[in-house]
Coordinates of C-alpha atoms and ligand atoms in Angstrom, one line a residue:
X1 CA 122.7 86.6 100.3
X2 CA 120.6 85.5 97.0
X3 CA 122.5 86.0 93.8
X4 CA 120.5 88.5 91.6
X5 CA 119.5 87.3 88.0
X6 CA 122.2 89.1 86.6
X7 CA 124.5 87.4 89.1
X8 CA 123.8 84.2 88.4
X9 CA 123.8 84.7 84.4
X10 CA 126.4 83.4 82.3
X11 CA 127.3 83.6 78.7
X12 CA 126.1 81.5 76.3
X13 CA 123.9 79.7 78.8
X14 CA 120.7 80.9 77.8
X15 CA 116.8 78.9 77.0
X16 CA 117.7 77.0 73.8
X17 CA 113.7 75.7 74.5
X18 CA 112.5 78.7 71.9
X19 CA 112.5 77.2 68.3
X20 CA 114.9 78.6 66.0
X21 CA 112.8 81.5 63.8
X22 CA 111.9 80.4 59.7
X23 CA 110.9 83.7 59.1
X24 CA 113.6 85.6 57.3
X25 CA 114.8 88.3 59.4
X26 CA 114.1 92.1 57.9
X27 CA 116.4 94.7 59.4
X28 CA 114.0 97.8 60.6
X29 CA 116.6 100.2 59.0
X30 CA 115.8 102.9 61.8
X31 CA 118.1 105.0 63.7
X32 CA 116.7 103.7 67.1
X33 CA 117.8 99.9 66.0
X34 CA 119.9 98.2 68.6
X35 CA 123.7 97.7 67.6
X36 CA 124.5 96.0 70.9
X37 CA 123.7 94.1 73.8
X38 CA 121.1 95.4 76.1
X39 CA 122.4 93.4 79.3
X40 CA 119.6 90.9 79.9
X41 CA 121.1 87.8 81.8
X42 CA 121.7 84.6 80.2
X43 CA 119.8 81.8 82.0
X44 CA 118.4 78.8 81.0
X45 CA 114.7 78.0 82.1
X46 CA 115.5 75.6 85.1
X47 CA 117.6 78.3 86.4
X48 CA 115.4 80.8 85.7
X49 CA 112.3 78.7 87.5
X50 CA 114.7 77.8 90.2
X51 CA 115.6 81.3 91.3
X52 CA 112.2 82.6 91.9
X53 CA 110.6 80.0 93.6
X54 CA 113.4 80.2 95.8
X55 CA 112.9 84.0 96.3
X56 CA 109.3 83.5 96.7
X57 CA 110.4 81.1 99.4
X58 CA 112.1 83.6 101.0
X59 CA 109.3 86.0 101.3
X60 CA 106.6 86.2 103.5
X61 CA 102.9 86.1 102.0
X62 CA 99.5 85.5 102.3
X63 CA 99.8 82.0 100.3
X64 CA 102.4 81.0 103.5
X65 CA 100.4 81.8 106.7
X66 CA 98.1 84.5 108.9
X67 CA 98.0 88.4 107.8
X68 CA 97.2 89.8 110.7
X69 CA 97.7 93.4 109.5
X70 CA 95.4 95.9 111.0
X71 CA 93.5 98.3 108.3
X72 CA 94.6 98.8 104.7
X73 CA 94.1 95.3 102.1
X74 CA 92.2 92.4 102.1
X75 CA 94.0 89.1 102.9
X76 CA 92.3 86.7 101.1
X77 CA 92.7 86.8 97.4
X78 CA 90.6 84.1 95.7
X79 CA 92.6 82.2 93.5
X80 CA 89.1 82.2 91.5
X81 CA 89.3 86.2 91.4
X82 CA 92.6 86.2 89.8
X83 CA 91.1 83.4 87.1
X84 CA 88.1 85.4 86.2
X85 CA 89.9 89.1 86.2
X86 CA 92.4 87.1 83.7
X87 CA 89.7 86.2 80.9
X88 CA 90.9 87.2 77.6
X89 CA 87.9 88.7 77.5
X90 CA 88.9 91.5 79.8
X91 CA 92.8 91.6 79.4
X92 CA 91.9 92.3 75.6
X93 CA 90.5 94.4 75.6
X94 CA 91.5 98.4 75.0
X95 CA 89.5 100.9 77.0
X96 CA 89.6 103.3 74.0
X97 CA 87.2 100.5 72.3
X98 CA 83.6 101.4 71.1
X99 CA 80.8 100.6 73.1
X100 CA 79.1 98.2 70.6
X101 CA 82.2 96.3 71.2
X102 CA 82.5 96.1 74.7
X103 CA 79.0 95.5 76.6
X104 CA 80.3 93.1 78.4
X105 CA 82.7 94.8 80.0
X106 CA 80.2 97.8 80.5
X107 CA 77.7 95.8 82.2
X108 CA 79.5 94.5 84.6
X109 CA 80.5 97.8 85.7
X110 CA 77.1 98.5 86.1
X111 CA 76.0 95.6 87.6
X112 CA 78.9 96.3 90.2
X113 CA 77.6 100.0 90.8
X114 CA 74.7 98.9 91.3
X115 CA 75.7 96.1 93.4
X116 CA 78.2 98.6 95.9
X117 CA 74.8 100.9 95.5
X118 CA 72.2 98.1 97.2
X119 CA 75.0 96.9 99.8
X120 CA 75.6 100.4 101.6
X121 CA 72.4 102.0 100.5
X122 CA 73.6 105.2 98.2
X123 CA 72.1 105.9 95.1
X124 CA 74.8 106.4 92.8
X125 CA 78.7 105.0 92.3
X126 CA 82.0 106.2 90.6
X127 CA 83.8 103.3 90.0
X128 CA 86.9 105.8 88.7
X129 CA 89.2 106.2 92.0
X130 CA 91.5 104.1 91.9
X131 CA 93.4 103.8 96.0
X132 CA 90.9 104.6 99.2
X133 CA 92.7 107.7 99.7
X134 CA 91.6 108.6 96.0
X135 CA 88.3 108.1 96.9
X136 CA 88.5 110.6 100.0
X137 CA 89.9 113.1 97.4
X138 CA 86.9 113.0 95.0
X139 CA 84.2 113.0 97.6
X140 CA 86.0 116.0 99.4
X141 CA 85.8 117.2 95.8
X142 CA 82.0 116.5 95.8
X143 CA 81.5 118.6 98.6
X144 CA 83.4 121.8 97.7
X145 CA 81.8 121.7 94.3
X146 CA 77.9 120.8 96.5
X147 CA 78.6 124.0 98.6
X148 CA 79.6 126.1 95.9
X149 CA 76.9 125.3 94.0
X150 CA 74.9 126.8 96.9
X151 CA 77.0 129.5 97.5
X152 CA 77.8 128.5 100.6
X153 CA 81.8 128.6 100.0
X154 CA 82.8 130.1 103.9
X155 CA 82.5 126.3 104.5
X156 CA 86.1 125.2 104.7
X157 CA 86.4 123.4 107.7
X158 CA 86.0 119.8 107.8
X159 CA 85.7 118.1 111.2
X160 CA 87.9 114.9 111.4
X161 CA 88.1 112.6 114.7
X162 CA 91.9 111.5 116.0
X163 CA 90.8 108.4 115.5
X164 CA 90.3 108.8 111.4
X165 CA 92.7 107.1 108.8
X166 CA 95.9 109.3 108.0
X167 CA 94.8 109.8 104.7
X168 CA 91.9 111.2 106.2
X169 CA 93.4 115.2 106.8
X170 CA 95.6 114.8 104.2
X171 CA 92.8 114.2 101.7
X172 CA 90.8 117.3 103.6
X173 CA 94.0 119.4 102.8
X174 CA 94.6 118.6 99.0
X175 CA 91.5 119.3 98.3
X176 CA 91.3 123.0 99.7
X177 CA 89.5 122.1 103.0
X178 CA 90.8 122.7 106.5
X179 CA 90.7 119.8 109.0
X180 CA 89.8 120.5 112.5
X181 CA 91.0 117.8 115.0
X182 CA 88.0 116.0 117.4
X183 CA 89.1 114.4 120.3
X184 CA 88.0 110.8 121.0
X185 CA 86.0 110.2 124.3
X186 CA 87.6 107.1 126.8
X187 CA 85.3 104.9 124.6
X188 CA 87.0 105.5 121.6
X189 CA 84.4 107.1 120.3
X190 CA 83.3 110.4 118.8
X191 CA 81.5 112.6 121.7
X192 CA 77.8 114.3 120.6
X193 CA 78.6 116.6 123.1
X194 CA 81.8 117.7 122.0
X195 CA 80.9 117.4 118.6
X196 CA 78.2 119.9 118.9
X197 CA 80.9 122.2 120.3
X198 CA 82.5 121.4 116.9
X199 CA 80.9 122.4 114.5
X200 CA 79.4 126.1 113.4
X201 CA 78.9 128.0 110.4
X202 CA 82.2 127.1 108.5
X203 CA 81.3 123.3 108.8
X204 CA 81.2 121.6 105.7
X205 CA 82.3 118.2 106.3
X206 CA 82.4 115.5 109.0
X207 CA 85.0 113.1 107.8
X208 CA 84.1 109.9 109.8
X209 CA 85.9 106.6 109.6
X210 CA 83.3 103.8 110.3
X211 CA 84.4 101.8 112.2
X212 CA 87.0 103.7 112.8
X213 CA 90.4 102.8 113.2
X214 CA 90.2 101.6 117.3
X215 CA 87.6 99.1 115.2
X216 CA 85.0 100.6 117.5
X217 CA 81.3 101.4 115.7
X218 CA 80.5 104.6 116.7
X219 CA 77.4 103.8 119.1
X220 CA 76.1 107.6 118.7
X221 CA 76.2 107.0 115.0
X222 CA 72.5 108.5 114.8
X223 CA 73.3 112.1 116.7
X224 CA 76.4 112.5 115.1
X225 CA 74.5 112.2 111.5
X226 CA 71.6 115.0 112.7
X227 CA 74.2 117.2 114.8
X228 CA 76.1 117.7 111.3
X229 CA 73.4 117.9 109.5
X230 CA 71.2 120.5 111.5
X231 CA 74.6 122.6 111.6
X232 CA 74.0 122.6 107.7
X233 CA 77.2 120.2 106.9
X234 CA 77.5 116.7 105.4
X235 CA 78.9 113.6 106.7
X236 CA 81.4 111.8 104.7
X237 CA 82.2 108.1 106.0
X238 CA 85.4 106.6 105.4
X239 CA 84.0 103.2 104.4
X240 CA 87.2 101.6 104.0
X241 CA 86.1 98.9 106.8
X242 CA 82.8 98.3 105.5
X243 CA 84.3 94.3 105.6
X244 CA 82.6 95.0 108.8
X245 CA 79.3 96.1 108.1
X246 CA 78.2 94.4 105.4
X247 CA 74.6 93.3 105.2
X248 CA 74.5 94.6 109.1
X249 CA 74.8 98.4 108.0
X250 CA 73.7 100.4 105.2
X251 CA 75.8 103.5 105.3
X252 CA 72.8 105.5 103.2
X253 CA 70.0 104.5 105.6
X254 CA 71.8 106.0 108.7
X255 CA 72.2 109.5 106.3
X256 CA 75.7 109.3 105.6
X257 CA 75.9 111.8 102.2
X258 CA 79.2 110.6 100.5
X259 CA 81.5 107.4 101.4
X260 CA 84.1 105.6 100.3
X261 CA 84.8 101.9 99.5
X262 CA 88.3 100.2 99.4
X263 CA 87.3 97.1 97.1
X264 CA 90.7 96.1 98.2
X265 CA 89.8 95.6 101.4
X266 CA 86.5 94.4 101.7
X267 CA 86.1 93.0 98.3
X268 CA 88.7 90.4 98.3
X269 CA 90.8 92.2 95.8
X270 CA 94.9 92.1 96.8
X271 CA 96.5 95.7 97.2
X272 CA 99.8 94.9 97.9
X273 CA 102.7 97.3 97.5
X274 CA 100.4 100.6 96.6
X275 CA 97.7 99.4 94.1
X276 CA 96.2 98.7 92.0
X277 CA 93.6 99.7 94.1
X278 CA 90.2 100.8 93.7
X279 CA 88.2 103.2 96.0
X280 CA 84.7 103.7 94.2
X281 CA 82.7 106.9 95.6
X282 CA 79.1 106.8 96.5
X283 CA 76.6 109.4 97.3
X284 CA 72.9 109.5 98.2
X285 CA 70.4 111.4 95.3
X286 CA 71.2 115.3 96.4
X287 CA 74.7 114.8 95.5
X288 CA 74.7 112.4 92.4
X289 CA 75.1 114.7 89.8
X290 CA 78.2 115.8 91.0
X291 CA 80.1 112.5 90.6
X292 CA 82.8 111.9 88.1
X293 CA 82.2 111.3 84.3
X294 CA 81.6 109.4 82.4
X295 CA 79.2 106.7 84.0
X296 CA 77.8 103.6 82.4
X297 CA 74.3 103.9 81.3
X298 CA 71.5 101.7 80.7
X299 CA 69.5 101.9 77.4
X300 CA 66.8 99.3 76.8
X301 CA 69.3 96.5 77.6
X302 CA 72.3 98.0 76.1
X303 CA 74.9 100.1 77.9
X304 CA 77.0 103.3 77.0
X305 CA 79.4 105.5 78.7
X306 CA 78.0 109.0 79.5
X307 CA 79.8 112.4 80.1
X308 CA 76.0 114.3 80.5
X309 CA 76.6 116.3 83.6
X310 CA 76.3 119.7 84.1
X311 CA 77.7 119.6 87.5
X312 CA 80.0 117.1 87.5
X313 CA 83.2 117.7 89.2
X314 CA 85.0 116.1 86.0
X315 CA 87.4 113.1 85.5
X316 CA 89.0 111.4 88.2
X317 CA 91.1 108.9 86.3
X318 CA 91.0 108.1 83.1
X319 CA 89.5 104.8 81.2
X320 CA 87.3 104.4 84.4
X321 CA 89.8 103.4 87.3
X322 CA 91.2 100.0 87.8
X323 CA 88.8 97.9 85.3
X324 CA 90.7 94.5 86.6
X325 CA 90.1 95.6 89.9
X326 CA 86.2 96.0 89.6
X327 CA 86.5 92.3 87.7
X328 CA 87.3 90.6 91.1
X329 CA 84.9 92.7 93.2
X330 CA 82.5 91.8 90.8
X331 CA 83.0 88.1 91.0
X332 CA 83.5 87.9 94.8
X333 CA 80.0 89.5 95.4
X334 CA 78.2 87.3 92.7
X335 CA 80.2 84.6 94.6
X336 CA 79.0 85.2 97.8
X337 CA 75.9 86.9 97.5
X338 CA 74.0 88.6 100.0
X339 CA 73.8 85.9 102.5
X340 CA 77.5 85.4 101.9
X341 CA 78.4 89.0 102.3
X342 CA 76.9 89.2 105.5
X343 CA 78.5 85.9 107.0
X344 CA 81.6 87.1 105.6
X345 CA 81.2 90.2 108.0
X346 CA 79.9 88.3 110.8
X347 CA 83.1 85.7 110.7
X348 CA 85.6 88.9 110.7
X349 CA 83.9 90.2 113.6
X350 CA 83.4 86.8 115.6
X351 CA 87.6 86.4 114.9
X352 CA 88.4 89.8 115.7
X353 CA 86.9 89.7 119.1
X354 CA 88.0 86.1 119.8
X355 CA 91.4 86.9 119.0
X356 CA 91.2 90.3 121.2
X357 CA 90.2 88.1 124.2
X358 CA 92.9 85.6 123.9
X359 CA 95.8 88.9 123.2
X360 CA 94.2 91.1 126.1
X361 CA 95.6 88.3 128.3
X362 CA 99.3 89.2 127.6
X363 CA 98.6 93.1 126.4
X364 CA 96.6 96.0 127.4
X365 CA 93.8 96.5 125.0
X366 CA 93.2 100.4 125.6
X367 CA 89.4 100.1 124.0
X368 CA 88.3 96.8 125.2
X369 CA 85.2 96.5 122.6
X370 CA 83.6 94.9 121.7
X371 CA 85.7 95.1 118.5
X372 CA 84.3 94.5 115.3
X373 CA 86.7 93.7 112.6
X374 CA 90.2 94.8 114.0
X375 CA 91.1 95.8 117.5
X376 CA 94.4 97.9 118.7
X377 CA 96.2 96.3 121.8
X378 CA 99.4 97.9 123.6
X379 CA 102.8 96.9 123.7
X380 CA 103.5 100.0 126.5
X381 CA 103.2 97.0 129.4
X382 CA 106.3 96.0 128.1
X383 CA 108.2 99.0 128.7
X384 CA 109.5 98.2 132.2
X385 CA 111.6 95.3 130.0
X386 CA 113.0 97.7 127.9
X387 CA 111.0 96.4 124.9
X388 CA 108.8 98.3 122.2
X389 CA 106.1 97.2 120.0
X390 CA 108.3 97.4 117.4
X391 CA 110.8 94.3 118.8
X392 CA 107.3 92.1 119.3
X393 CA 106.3 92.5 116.1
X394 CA 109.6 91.5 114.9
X395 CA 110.0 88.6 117.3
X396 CA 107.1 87.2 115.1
X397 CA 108.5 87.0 112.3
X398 CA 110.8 84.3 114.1
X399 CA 107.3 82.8 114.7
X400 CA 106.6 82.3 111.2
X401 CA 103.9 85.1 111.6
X402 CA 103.3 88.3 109.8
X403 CA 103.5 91.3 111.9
X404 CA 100.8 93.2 112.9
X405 CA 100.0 97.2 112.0
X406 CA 102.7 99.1 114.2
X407 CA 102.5 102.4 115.5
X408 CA 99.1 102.9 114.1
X409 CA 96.3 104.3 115.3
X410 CA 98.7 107.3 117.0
X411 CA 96.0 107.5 119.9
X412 CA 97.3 104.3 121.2
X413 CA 100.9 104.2 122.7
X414 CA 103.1 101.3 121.3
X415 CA 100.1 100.4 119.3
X416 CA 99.7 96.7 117.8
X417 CA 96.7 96.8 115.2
X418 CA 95.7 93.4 114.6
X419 CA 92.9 92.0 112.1
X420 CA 93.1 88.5 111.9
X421 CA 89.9 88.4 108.8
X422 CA 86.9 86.6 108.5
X423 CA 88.8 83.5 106.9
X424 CA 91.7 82.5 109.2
X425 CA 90.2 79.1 111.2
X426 CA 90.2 78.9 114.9
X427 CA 93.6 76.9 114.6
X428 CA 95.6 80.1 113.2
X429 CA 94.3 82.4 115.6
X430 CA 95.2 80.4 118.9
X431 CA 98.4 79.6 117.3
X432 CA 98.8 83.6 116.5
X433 CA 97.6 84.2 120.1
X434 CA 100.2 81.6 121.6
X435 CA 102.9 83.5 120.1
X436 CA 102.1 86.6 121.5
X437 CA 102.2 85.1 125.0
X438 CA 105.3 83.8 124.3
X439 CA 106.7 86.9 123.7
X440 CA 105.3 88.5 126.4
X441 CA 106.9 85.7 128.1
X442 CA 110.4 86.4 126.7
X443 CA 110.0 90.0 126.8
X444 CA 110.2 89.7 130.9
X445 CA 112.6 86.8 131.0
X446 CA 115.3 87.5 128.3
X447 CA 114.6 91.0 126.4
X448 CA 117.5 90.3 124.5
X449 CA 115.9 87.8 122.6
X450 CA 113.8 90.8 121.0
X451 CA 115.9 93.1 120.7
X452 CA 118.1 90.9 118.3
X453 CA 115.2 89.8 116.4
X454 CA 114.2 88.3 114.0
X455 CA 117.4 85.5 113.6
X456 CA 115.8 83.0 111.8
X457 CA 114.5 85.0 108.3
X458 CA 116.6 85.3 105.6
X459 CA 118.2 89.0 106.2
X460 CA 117.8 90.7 110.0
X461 CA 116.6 93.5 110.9
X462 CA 116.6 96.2 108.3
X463 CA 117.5 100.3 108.8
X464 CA 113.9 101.0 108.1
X465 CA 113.8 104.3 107.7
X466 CA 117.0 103.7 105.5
X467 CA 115.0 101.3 103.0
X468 CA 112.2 104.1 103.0
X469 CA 114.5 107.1 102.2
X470 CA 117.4 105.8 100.5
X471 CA 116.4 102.7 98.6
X472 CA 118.6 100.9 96.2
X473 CA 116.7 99.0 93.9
X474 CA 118.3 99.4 90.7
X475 CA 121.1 96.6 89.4
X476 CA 124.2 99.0 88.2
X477 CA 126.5 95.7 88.0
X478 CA 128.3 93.9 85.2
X479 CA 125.7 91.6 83.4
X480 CA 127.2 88.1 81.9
X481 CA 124.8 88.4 79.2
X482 CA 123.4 89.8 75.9
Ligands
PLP1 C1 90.2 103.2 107.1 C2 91.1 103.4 105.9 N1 90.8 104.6 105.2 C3 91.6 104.8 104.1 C4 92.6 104.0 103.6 C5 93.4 104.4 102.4 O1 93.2 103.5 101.4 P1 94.4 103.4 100.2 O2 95.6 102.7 100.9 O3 93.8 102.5 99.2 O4 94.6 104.8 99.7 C6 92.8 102.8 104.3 C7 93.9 101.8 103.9 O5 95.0 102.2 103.7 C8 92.0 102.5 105.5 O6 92.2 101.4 106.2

């Protein structure tokens, strides 16, 4: 096990590469002055250097190899992104700061709204939420406040498919709403017939994910839009996946009323570990004056934040979301352009349906696609071995290879969600695909193997559900130190 920083402390070893100070030390003569040491350990630089990097070795990340994670962040992070988002310009600034000050800042949030605004084809963005599930919240928020508005408040039911993101209901539920379950058809797909059984007078919503977590494009996409909306509701589209639409679908053009975009997911900016994130909310006209305030505003060439809304549903999050966030969506479109957005969408589709092809070999692929940016295969062939998705995915990791999304969509059994994005080269995905057979292979021939794994990472396998409800992540140890 890796010595902690504390650990490897010792006193009176300590950087001696900080000049000595030649300004005369004042004591602060308050009661909250320090009178002893606070515990930090004493390390020289080289040690200090040393001990990450060799930590960072340890881990797994995207710098290292594939991210085959079905649904939820990005996997490429341009190094560029991270360069641009980290201009002084933008660190320094404070969000509190006038608007003479800051226009800079201001128009690019602009130019980014409208950017989101010409890619899916809504009229209007708030850039304030600041995860995907966020976003779901404030345009569930949008349409309570749109049918109240109209007096139309027995609406409370909001339709969403099994084969919706979690976050999906849950979002449905904190805001008031009450989700009603839709049953996928064998396609994976939502049903116009049963959908038109669905919904009735308390409809208010269709929550859609698009595509939806199978990574299936709902072929009826136009009867599902005009069912909802002759039964007087409005559809809400989970955009989260628009990596794999974009510049091949504009949400607004096939009458989708509110969505959702994860910019950390299709807009190349890193979500690890829970944020920051950034889920901006668009809506076509009818419902714009309901979005959050305040929004940046054009004036002859110079821009302001404005709170003029008399139906605004309010403030989301304060200081307008994420603003570092919105720097790298910013600078990845501009990057890429249109053209480039579109290719970008292309390339995760072409690798998603490759890969499936190669993986349907080995496992049962439930939906069998096309896919288009993700597809869900089975580990349940495996059963007869007495192995579970679960001991494939961590056989991987003995591979060198990231895991993929486990248990996830809940329609599939032993479900292996696998997005391979639009950057990984042909290379990575036969060499991903190669270690699935092999442990396909194993699975059959010596189950054992899995069920041990993984034995060649740097701790074995962890008491998950230990780590997630009794985690230990504080030092309480001796420090050698001051
Ligand atoms: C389809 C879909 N919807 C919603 C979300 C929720 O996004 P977030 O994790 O930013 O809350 C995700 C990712 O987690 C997603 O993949």
């Amino acid at each position: 096990m890796t010595k902690t920083i504390f650990e490897i402390g010792l006193n009176g070893r300590s950087g001696d590469y900080v000049p000595a100070s030649d300004v005369p030390a004042e004591g602060l003569d308050l009661p909250i002055e320090r009178t002893g040491p606070i515990g930090l350990p004493s390390v020289g630089e080289q040690d200090l250097v040393r001990h990450y990097v060799e930590l960072a070795a340890k881990n797994y990340h995207i710098d290292k190899g594939m991210y085959p994670l079905g649904s939820c962040t990005m996997k490429y992070n341009p190094l560029m992104n991270e360069e641009v988002a980290g201009l002084e310009g933008f660190t320094g600034l404070h969000p509190a700061q006038d608007a003479g000050d800051v226009q800079g800042a201001l128009r690019l949030m602009h130019e980014l709204e409208r950017d989101l605004c010409e890619i899916t084809g809504m009229s209007a963005f708030t850039l304030q939420p600041v995860a995907g599930a966020h976003g779901e919240l404030t345009g569930m928020m949008i349409a309570r406040d749109w049918f109240r508005d109209r007096g139309e408040t027995d609406r409370r039911t909001v339709i969403v498919p099994d084969s919706a993101h979690g976050t999906n209901p849950a979002s449905v539920v904190s805001c008031g709403f009450v989700p009603k379950v839709l049953a996928s058809d064998e396609r994976g797909m939502v049903e116009p017939a049963a959908l038109r059984g669905a919904v009735g007078d308390d409809t208010a919503v269709l929550m859609l994910t698009l595509p939806n977590t199978l990574g299936i494009f709902e072929r009826d996409i136009a009867a599902i839009v005009g069912i909802v909306h002759d039964a007087g509701g409005l559809v809400y589209m989970d955009g989260a996946n628009m990596n794999a639409l974009l510049g091949i679908v504009q949400p607004g053009a096939i009458g989708i009323d509110i969505m959702h975009l994860n910019l950390h997911k299709t807009f190349s900016t890193p979500h690890g570990g829970g944020g920051p994130g950034s889920g901006p909310v668009g809506v076509r006209g009818h419902l714009a004056d309901f979005l959050p305030v305040p929004r940046v505003v054009e004036e002859k060439g110079r821009f302001r934040l404005s709170g003029e809304s008399s139906k605004t549903i309010g403030c989301v999050h304060r200081w307008n979301g994420n603003f570092n966030v919105l720097v790298k969506a910013w600078a990845y479109i501009r990057r890429l352009g249109g053209r480039g957005l579109r290719e970008a969408s292309e390339n995760a589709i072409i690798n998603a349906n490759y890969l499936m092809k190669l993986v349907s070999r080995h496992y049962r692929v439930t939906y069998p696609g096309p896919c288009m940016h993700e597809f869900v295969a089975s580990g349940a062939g495996l059963k007869p071995h007495g192995v579970k998705t679960l001991d494939v995915a961590k056989r991987l990791l003995d591979y060198g290879l990231h895991a993929p999304t486990v248990y996830f969509p809940l329609i599939v059994e032993e479900a292996l969600m696998i997005e391979p994005v639009e950057t990984e080269k042909r290379e990575a995905l036969d060499g991903f695909a190669a270690a699935m057979e092999a442990i396909a292979r194993e699975a059959a021939e010596n189950p054992d193997l899995l069920h041990d794994a993984p034995v060649t990472t740097p701790v074995r396998r962890l008491d998950e559900a230990g780590a997630a409800r009794n985690p230990d992540l504080c030092w309480s140890g001796e420090c050698a130190g001051d």
